[in-house]
XYZ file of C-alpha atoms in Angstrom:
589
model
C 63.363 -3.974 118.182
C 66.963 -4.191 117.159
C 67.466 -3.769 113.355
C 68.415 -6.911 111.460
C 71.818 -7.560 110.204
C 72.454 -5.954 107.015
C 74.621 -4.663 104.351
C 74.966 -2.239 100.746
C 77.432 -1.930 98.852
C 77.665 0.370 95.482
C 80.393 -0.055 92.994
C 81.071 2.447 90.129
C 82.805 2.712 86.855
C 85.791 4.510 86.382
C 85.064 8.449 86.137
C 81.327 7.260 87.389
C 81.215 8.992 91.133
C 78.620 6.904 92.775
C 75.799 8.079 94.802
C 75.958 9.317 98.804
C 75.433 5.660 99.960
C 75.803 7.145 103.470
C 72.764 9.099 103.634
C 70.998 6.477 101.943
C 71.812 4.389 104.759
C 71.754 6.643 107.744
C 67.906 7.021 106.669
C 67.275 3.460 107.471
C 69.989 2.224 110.106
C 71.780 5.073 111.883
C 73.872 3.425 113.209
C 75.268 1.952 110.126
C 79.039 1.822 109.631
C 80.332 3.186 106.049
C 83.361 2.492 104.393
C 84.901 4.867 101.678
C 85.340 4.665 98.349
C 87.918 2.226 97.038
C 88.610 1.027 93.742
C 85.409 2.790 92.820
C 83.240 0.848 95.420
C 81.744 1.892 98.985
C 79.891 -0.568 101.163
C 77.910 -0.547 104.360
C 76.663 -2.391 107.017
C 74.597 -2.326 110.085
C 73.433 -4.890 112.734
C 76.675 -6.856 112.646
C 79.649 -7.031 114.570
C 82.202 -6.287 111.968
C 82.542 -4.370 108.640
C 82.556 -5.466 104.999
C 85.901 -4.675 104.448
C 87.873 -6.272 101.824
C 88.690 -10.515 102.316
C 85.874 -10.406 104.574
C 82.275 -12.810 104.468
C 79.409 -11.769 106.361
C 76.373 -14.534 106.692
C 73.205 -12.908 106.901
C 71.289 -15.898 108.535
C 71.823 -17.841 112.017
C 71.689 -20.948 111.150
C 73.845 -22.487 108.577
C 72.746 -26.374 106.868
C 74.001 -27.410 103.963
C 71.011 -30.350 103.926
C 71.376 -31.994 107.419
C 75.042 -31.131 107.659
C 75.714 -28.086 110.085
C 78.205 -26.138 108.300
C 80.670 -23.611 109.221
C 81.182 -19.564 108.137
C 84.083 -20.523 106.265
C 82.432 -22.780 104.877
C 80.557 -20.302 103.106
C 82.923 -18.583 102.400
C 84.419 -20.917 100.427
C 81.514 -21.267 98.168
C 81.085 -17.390 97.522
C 84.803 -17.419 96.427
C 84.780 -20.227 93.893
C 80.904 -19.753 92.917
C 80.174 -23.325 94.300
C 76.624 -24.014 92.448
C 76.016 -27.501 94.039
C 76.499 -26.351 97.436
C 74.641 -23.419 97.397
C 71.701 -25.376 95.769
C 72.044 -27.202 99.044
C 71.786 -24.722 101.520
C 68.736 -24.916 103.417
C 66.441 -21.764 103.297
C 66.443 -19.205 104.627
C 70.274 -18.782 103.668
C 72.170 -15.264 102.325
C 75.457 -14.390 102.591
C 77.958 -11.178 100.649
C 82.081 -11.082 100.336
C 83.861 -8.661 99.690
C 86.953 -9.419 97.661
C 88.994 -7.339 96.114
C 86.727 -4.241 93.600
C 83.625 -6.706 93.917
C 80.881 -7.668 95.989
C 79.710 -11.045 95.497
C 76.230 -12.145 97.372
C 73.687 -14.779 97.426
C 70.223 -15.695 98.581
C 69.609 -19.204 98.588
C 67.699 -21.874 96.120
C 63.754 -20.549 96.860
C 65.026 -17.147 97.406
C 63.920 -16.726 100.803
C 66.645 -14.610 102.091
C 65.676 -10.980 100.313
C 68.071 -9.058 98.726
C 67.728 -6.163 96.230
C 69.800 -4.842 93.600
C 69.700 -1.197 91.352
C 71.195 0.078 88.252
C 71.931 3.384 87.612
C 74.321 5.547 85.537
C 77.606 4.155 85.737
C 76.769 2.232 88.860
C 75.093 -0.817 90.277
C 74.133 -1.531 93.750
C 73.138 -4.687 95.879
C 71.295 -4.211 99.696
C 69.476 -6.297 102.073
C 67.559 -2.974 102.011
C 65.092 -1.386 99.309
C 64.681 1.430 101.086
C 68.279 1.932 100.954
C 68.632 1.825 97.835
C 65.497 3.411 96.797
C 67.206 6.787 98.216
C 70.508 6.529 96.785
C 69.129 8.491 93.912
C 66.141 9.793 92.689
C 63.420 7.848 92.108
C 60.042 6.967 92.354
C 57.337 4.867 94.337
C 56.087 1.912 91.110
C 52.479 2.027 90.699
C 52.201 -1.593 89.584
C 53.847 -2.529 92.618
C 51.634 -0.596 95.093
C 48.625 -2.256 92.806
C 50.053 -5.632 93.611
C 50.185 -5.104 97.005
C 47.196 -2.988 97.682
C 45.449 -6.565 96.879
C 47.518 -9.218 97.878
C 49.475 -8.008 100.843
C 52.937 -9.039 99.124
C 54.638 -8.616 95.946
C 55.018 -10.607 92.532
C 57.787 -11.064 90.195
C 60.575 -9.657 91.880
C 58.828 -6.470 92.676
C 59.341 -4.048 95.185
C 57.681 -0.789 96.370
C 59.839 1.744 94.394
C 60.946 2.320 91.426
C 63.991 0.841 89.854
C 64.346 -1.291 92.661
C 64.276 -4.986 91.880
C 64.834 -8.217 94.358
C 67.274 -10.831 93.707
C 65.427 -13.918 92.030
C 65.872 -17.317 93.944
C 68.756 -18.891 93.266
C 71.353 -16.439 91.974
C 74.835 -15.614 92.520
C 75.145 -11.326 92.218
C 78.642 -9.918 91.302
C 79.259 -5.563 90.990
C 82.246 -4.479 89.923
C 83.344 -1.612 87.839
C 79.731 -0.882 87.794
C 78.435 -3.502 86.719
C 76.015 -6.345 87.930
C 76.253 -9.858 87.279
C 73.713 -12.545 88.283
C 74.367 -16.027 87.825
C 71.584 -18.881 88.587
C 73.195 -22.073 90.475
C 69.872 -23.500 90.609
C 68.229 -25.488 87.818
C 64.977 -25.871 86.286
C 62.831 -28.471 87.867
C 62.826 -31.662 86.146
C 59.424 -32.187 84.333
C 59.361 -36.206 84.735
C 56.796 -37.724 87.258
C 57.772 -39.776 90.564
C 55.715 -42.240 91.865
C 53.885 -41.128 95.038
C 54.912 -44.448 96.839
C 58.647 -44.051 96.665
C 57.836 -40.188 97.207
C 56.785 -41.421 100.726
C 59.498 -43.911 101.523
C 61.996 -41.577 100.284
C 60.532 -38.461 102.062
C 60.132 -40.442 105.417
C 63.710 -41.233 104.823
C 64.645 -37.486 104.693
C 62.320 -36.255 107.362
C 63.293 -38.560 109.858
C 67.138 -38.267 109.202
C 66.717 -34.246 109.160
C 65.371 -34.141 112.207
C 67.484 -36.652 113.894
C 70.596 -34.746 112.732
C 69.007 -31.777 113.865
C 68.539 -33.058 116.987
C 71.517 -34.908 117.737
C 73.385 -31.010 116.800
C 70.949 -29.180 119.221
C 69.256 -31.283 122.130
C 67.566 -28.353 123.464
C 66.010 -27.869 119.924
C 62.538 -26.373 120.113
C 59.840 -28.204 117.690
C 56.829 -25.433 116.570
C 54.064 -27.012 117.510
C 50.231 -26.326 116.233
C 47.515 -28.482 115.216
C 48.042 -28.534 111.936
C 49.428 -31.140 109.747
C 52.804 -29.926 108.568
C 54.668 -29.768 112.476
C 52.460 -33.269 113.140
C 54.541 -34.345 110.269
C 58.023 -32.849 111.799
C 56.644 -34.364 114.824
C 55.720 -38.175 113.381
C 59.598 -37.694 111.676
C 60.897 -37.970 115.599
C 61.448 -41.175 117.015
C 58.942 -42.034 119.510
C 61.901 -42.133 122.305
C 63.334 -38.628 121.717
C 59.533 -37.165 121.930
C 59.827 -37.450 125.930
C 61.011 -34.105 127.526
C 61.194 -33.076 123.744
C 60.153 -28.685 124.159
C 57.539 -27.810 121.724
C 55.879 -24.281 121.864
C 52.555 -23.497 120.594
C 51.270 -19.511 119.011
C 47.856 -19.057 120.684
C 45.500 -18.360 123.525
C 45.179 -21.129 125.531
C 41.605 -22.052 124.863
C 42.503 -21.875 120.752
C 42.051 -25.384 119.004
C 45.440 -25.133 117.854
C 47.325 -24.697 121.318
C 44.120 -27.615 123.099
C 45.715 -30.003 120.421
C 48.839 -29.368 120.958
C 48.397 -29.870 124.311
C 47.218 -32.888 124.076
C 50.190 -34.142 122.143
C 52.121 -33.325 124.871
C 51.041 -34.699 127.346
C 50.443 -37.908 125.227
C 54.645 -38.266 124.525
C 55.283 -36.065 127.967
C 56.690 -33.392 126.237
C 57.653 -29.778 127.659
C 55.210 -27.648 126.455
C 55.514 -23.586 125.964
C 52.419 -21.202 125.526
C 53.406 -18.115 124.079
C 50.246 -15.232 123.086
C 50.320 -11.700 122.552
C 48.664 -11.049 125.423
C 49.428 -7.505 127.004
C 49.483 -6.044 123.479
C 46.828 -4.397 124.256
C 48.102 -2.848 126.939
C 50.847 -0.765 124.984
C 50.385 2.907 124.917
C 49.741 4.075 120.636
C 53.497 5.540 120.824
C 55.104 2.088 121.474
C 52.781 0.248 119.500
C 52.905 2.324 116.149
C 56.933 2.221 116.913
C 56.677 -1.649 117.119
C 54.617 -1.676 113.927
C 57.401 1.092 112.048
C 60.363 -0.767 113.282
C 58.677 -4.347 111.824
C 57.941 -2.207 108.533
C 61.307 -1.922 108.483
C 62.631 -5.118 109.321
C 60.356 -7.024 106.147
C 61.596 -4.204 103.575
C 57.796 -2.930 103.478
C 56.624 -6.266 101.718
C 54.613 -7.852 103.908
C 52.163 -7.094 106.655
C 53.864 -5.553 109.264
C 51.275 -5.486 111.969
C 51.801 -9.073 112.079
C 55.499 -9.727 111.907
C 55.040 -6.484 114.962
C 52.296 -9.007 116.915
C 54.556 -12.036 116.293
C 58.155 -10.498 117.542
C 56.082 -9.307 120.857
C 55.096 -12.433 121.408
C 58.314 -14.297 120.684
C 60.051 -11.889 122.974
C 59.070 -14.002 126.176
C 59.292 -17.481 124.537
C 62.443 -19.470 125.806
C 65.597 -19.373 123.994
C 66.514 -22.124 121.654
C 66.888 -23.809 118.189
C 63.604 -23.882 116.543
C 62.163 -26.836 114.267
C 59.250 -25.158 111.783
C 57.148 -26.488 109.343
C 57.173 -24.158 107.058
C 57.239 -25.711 103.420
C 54.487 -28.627 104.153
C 51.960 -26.441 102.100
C 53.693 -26.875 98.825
C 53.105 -30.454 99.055
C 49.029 -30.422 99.208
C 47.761 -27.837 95.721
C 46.881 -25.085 97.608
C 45.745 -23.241 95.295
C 44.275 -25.748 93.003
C 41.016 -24.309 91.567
C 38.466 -26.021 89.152
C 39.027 -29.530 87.881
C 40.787 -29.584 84.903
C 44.146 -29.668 86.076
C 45.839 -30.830 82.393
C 44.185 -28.009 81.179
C 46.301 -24.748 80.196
C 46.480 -21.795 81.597
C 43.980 -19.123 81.062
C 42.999 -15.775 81.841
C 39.391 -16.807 83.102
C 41.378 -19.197 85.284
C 43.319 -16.719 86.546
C 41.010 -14.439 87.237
C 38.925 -16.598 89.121
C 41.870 -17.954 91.812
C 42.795 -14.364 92.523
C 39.687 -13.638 92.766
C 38.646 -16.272 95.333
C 41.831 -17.382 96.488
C 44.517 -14.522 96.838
C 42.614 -10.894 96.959
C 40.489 -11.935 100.197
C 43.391 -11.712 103.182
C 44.815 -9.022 102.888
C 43.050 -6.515 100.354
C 42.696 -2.913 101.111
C 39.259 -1.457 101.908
C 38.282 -0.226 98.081
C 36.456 3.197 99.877
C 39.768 3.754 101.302
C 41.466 3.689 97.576
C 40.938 6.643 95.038
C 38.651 5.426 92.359
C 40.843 5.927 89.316
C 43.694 4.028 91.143
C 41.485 0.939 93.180
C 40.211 0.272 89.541
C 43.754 0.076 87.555
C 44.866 -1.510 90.661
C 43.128 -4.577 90.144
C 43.772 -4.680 86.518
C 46.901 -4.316 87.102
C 47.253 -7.436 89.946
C 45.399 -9.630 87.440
C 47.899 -9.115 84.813
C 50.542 -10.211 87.265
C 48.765 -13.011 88.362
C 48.475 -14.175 85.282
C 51.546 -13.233 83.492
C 53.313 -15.309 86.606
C 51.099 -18.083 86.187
C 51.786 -18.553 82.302
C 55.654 -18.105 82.741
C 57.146 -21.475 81.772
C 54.118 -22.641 79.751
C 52.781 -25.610 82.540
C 49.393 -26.838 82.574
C 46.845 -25.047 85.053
C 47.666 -27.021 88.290
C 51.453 -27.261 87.861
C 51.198 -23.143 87.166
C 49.510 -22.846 90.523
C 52.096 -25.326 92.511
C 54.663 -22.759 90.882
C 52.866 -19.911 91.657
C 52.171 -20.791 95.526
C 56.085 -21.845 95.871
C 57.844 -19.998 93.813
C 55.716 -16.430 94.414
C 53.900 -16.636 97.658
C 56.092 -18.099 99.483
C 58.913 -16.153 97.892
C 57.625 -13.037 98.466
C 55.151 -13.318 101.694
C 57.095 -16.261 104.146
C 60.337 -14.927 102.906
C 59.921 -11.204 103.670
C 59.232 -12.466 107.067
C 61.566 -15.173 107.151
C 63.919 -12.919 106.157
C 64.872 -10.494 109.556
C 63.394 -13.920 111.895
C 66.309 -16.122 110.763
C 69.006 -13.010 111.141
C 67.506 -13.054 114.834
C 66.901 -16.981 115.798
C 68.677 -20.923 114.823
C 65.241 -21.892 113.381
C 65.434 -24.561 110.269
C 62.609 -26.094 107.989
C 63.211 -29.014 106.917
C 60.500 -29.212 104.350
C 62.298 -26.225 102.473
C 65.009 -28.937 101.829
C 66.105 -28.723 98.309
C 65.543 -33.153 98.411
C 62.328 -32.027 99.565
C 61.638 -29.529 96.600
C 62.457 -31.816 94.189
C 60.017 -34.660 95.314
C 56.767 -32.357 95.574
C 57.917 -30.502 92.442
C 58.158 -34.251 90.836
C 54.899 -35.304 92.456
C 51.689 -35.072 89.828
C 48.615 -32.625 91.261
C 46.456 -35.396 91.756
C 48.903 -37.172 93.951
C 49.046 -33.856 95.931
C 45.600 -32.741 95.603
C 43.220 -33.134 98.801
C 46.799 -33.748 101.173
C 46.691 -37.207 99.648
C 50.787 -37.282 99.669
C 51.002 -35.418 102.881
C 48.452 -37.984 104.202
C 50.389 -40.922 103.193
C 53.591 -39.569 104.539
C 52.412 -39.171 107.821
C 50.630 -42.769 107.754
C 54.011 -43.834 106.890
C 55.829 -42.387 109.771
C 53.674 -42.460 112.460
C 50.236 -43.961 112.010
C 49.010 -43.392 115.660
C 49.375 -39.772 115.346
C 47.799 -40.051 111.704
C 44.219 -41.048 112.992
C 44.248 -37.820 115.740
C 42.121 -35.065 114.494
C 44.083 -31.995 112.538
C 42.871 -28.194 114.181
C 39.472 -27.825 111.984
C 39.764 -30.911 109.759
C 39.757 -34.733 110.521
C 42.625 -36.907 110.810
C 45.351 -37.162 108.116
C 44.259 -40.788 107.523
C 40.628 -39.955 106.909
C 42.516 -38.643 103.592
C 44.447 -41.661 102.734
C 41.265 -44.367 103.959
C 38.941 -44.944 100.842
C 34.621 -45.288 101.629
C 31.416 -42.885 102.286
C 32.680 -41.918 105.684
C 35.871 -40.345 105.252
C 35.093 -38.530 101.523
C 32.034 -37.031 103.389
C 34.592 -35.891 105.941
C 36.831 -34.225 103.668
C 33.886 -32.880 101.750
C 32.739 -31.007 104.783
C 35.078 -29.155 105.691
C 35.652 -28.332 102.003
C 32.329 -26.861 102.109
C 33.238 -24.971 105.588
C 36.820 -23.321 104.180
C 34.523 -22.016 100.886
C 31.778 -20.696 103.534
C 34.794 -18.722 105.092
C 35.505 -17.436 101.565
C 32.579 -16.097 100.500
C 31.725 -14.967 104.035
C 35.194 -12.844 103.971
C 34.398 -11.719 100.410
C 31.080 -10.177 101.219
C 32.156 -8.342 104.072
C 35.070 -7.374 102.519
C 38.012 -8.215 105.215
C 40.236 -11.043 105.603
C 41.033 -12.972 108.848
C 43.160 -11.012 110.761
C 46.823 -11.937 112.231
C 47.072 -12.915 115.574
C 46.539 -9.470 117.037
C 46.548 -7.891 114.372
C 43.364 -5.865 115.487
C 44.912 -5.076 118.380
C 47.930 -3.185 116.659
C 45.585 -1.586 114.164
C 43.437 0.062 116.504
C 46.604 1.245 117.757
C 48.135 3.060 114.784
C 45.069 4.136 114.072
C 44.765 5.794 117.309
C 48.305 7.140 116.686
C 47.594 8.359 113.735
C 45.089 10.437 114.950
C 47.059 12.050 117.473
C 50.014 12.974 115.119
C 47.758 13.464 111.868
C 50.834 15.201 109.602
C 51.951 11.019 109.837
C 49.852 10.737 107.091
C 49.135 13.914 105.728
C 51.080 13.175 102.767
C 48.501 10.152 101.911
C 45.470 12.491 101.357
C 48.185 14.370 98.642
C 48.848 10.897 96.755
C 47.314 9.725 93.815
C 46.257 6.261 96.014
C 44.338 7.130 99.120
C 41.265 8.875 98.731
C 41.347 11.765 100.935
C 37.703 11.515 102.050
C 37.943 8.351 103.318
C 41.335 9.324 105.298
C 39.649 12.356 106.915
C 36.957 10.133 108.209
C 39.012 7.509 109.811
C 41.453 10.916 111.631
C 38.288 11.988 112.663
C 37.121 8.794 114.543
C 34.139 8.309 112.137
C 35.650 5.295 110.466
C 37.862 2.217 111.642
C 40.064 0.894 108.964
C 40.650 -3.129 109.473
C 44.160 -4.432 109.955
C 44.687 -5.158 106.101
C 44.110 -1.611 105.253
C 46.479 0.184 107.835
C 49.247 -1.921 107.229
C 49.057 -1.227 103.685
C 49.459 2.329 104.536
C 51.965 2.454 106.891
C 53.910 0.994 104.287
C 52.965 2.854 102.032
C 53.712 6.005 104.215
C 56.832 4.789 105.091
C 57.655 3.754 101.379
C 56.826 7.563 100.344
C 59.347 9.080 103.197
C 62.002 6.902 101.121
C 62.078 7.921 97.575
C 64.248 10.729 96.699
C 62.008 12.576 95.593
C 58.994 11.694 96.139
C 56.118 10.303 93.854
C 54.380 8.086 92.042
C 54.831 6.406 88.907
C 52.903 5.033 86.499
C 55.165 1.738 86.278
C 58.742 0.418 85.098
């Protein structure tokens, strides 16, 4: 697993010698190349072809839209050196890019902040990086104990957090300058505009979008790939093609072949005769613990320790033996249907009780650490701690209760968890979403909750563009029209497999594990087993204030089985602690 194309770059103020950026970055990409100090500034970069020397622009991400326009490097360019708001605003997600010109750095992430960067103040100095860890060991510093709280509950981080001290991600949207030591951050992005849009010219101007994005897309790429499940956001992508372009169109589907979501897929396919591709992480199993905890290190690595590595390590193994090509996702369709809409007074305001309650049911059940596995002091300040977050992000702009959520799901979860992952996949593969679109944004954004509540917009848009494939069943709920049709039938529909999804909740909150990524299990048994055979991996976790040690010398001694949630919490966290210079654990920034 090749590391992702990166960069760092440290500038300092006269008479301000800046930290060793070379050992900071030989720790995480040895095969970095360094350039010296000039004009008080040293940069770095790895996994690219040429250095960040000065006049040069290095673009982070393969593909490169400015809406449905295919754009070119220069192009970017361009807008780096005149600070182009409007077009960066435009760029579809995931998008980063740094220049050098000159004694600054200049670098961007793009208008939901899906491209991670990371940035660090010191002394005399600031610093940008596509890596924390880099710059986590440019000088002392610590692991942040609110952001190890955060994480040990949700899987991913909130509010610009990271797992160390001092270092901070770029917030969506912004333009970062150093020079002379300094750090400037400029937003090119606006705040959403608070007045309403009705949901019928939502749909005819959405169809509008969805169907031209895809035909552009298309007409660029004719061996484009569409991501195909049985869900209702790639139904959408696929109701957006024209019925004639659907025959020999390639579609691939994420599963074993007897899941739901690769059977309806299927289907689909051989309904339009399209070329379908099965990929599955099957032979996973198969690789010996030394390969599979290196897998599971290296995809640590790759998502900057933010996000669940076992699965972006289960996900890369499988994409290895899909075909090459342009990929089509539909990633973005879930900010569109109130996912985490909770209760029923959506006008209401935002309140702690509230707050509690959705994190509660709705965001620590995935991915939360086994509390035996946590010291007790820490698991209890830990969740105090993730509440507070939750609901200081949640009260930030002062919306009512379900606009707070919309906010929250867009602008932190999918921030923070699809964009950590997003991240190192679109350095790798041409892969575009066109419901990231910043036209797209706007509209849902602009859309009131009970428009979007129970996928009634989602519904309607896919009524609107394709209305055969709106009355085929969705992969564990009924047809998208079942949700536009009013009468008895189709509310007690939708109000079963309400009640199903809630039975999975509570079943997953009494036994105290989330569903697992697609072999996810597999890996974890895996590192575990590793683990076990090189215990001084880990030593250092039974010395932390975090992991109880107990608990730790029951699973090295077989007696206990930690579930995928758990273990790829601490390989990060083992990984995070091998970082910091030197190293510990704070009590918070």
């Amino acid at each position: 697993m090749s590391s992702p194309p990166g960069f760092a770059a440290v500038s300092a103020a006269a008479g301000r010698f800046p930290p060793a950026l070379a050992a900071a970055v030989m720790a995480v990409a040895p095969e970095a190349a360094c350039d010296g100090t000039r004009s008080g500034l040293q940069t770095a970069t790895w996994g690219v072809d040429e250095p960040l020397v000065d006049g040069r622009t290095l673009v982070l991400t393969r593909e490169l839209r400015r809406r449905n326009l295919e754009i070119e490097p220069k192009d970017v360019a361009r807008m780096l050196a005149v600070g182009d708001r409007k077009a960066l605003a435009e760029m579809l997600p995931t998008f980063g890019a740094v220049q050098h010109a000159g004694n600054a750095v200049t670098a961007t992430t793009d208008a939901l902040g899906f491209r991670h960067l990371y940035y660090r103040l010191g002394d005399g100095w600031a610093a940008i990086s596509t890596s924390a860890r880099v710059l986590a060991g440019l000088a002392p510093t610590s692991l942040d104990h609110d952001g190890l709280a955060v994480q040990s509950l949700l899987g991913w981080q909130l509010r610009g957090r990271s797992l160390f001290e001092s270092v901070t991600k770029v917030p969506a949207g912004r333009l970062v300058e150093i020079r002379d030591g300094r750090l400037r951050m400029d937003a090119f992005t606006e705040e959403p505009d608070r007045e309403r849009v009705d949901p019928a010219e939502a749909v005819d101007s959405m169809s509008s979008m969805l169907r031209g994005y895809v035909g552009a897309y298309l007409d660029d790429h004719p061996d484009a790939i569409l991501q195909l499940t049985g869900g209702q956001d790639s139904r959408l992508l696929l109701s957006a093609i024209e019925p004639r372009r659907r025959r020999g169109l390639r579609v691939v589907t994420l599963g074993r072949p007897d899941s739901p979501d690769v059977r309806i897929a299927a289907g689909l396919a051989q309904r339009y005769e399209m070329r379908h591709e099965i990929i599955s992480v099957d032979g996973l199993d198969t690789l010996g613990p030394e390969e599979a905890y290196a897998r599971c290190e290296a995809a640590a690595g790759a998502i900057e320790l933010g996000a669940d590595p076992l699965a972006w390590a289960a996900l890369d193994f499988a994409e290895a033996r899909a075909m090459p090509g342009p990929r089509i996702s539909g990633l973005g369709g879930e900010v569109a249907r109130g996912f985490y809409y909770l209760g029923r007074d959506g006008d209401g305001p935002v309140t702690e009780a509230r707050a509690r309650r959705l994190a509660e049911w709705r965001m620590f059940v995935n991915e939360a650490v086994e509390p035996s596995a946590l010291r007790s002091a820490f698991r209890e300040r830990a969740r105090e701690v993730a509440h507070a977050e939750v609901l200081t992000a949640l009260a930030d702009g002062g919306r009512s209760w379900f606009e707070a959520t919309d906010e929250l799901y867009l602008g932190q979860r999918m921030q923070h968890w699809a964009g950590a992952t997003e991240s190192p996949v679109s350095a790798r593969r041409r892969i575009v979403n066109p419901m990231l679109d910043d036209r797209w944004i706007a509209t849902v954004r602009a859309l009131a909750p009970e428009d979007k509540a129970g996928s009634r917009f989602l519904a309607r848009l896919q009524v609107e563009l394709d209305v055969e494939l709106a009355r085929l069943p969705l992969e564990g709920r009924p047809s998208p029209a079942t949700y536009v049709t009013p009468g008895w039938r189709s509310s007690w529909r939708r109000g079963a497999t309400m009640v199903a999804k809630a039975g999975r909740k509570v079943g997953q909150r009494v036994r105290g594990r989330g569903r697992p990524p697609v072999g996810g299990e597999i890996l974890a048994d895996a590192v575990v087993t590793y683990w076990r055979a090189h215990p001084e991996t880990v030593a250092g976790l039974a010395e932390s204030e975090i992991v109880e040690p107990s608990w730790l010398d029951d699973v090295l001694a077989g007696r206990h089985h930690p579930g995928p949630g758990t273990v790829a919490f601490l390989l990060n966290l083992s990984l995070a602690s091998g970082a910091v210079r030197p190293s510990g654990v704070t009590a918070a920034r």
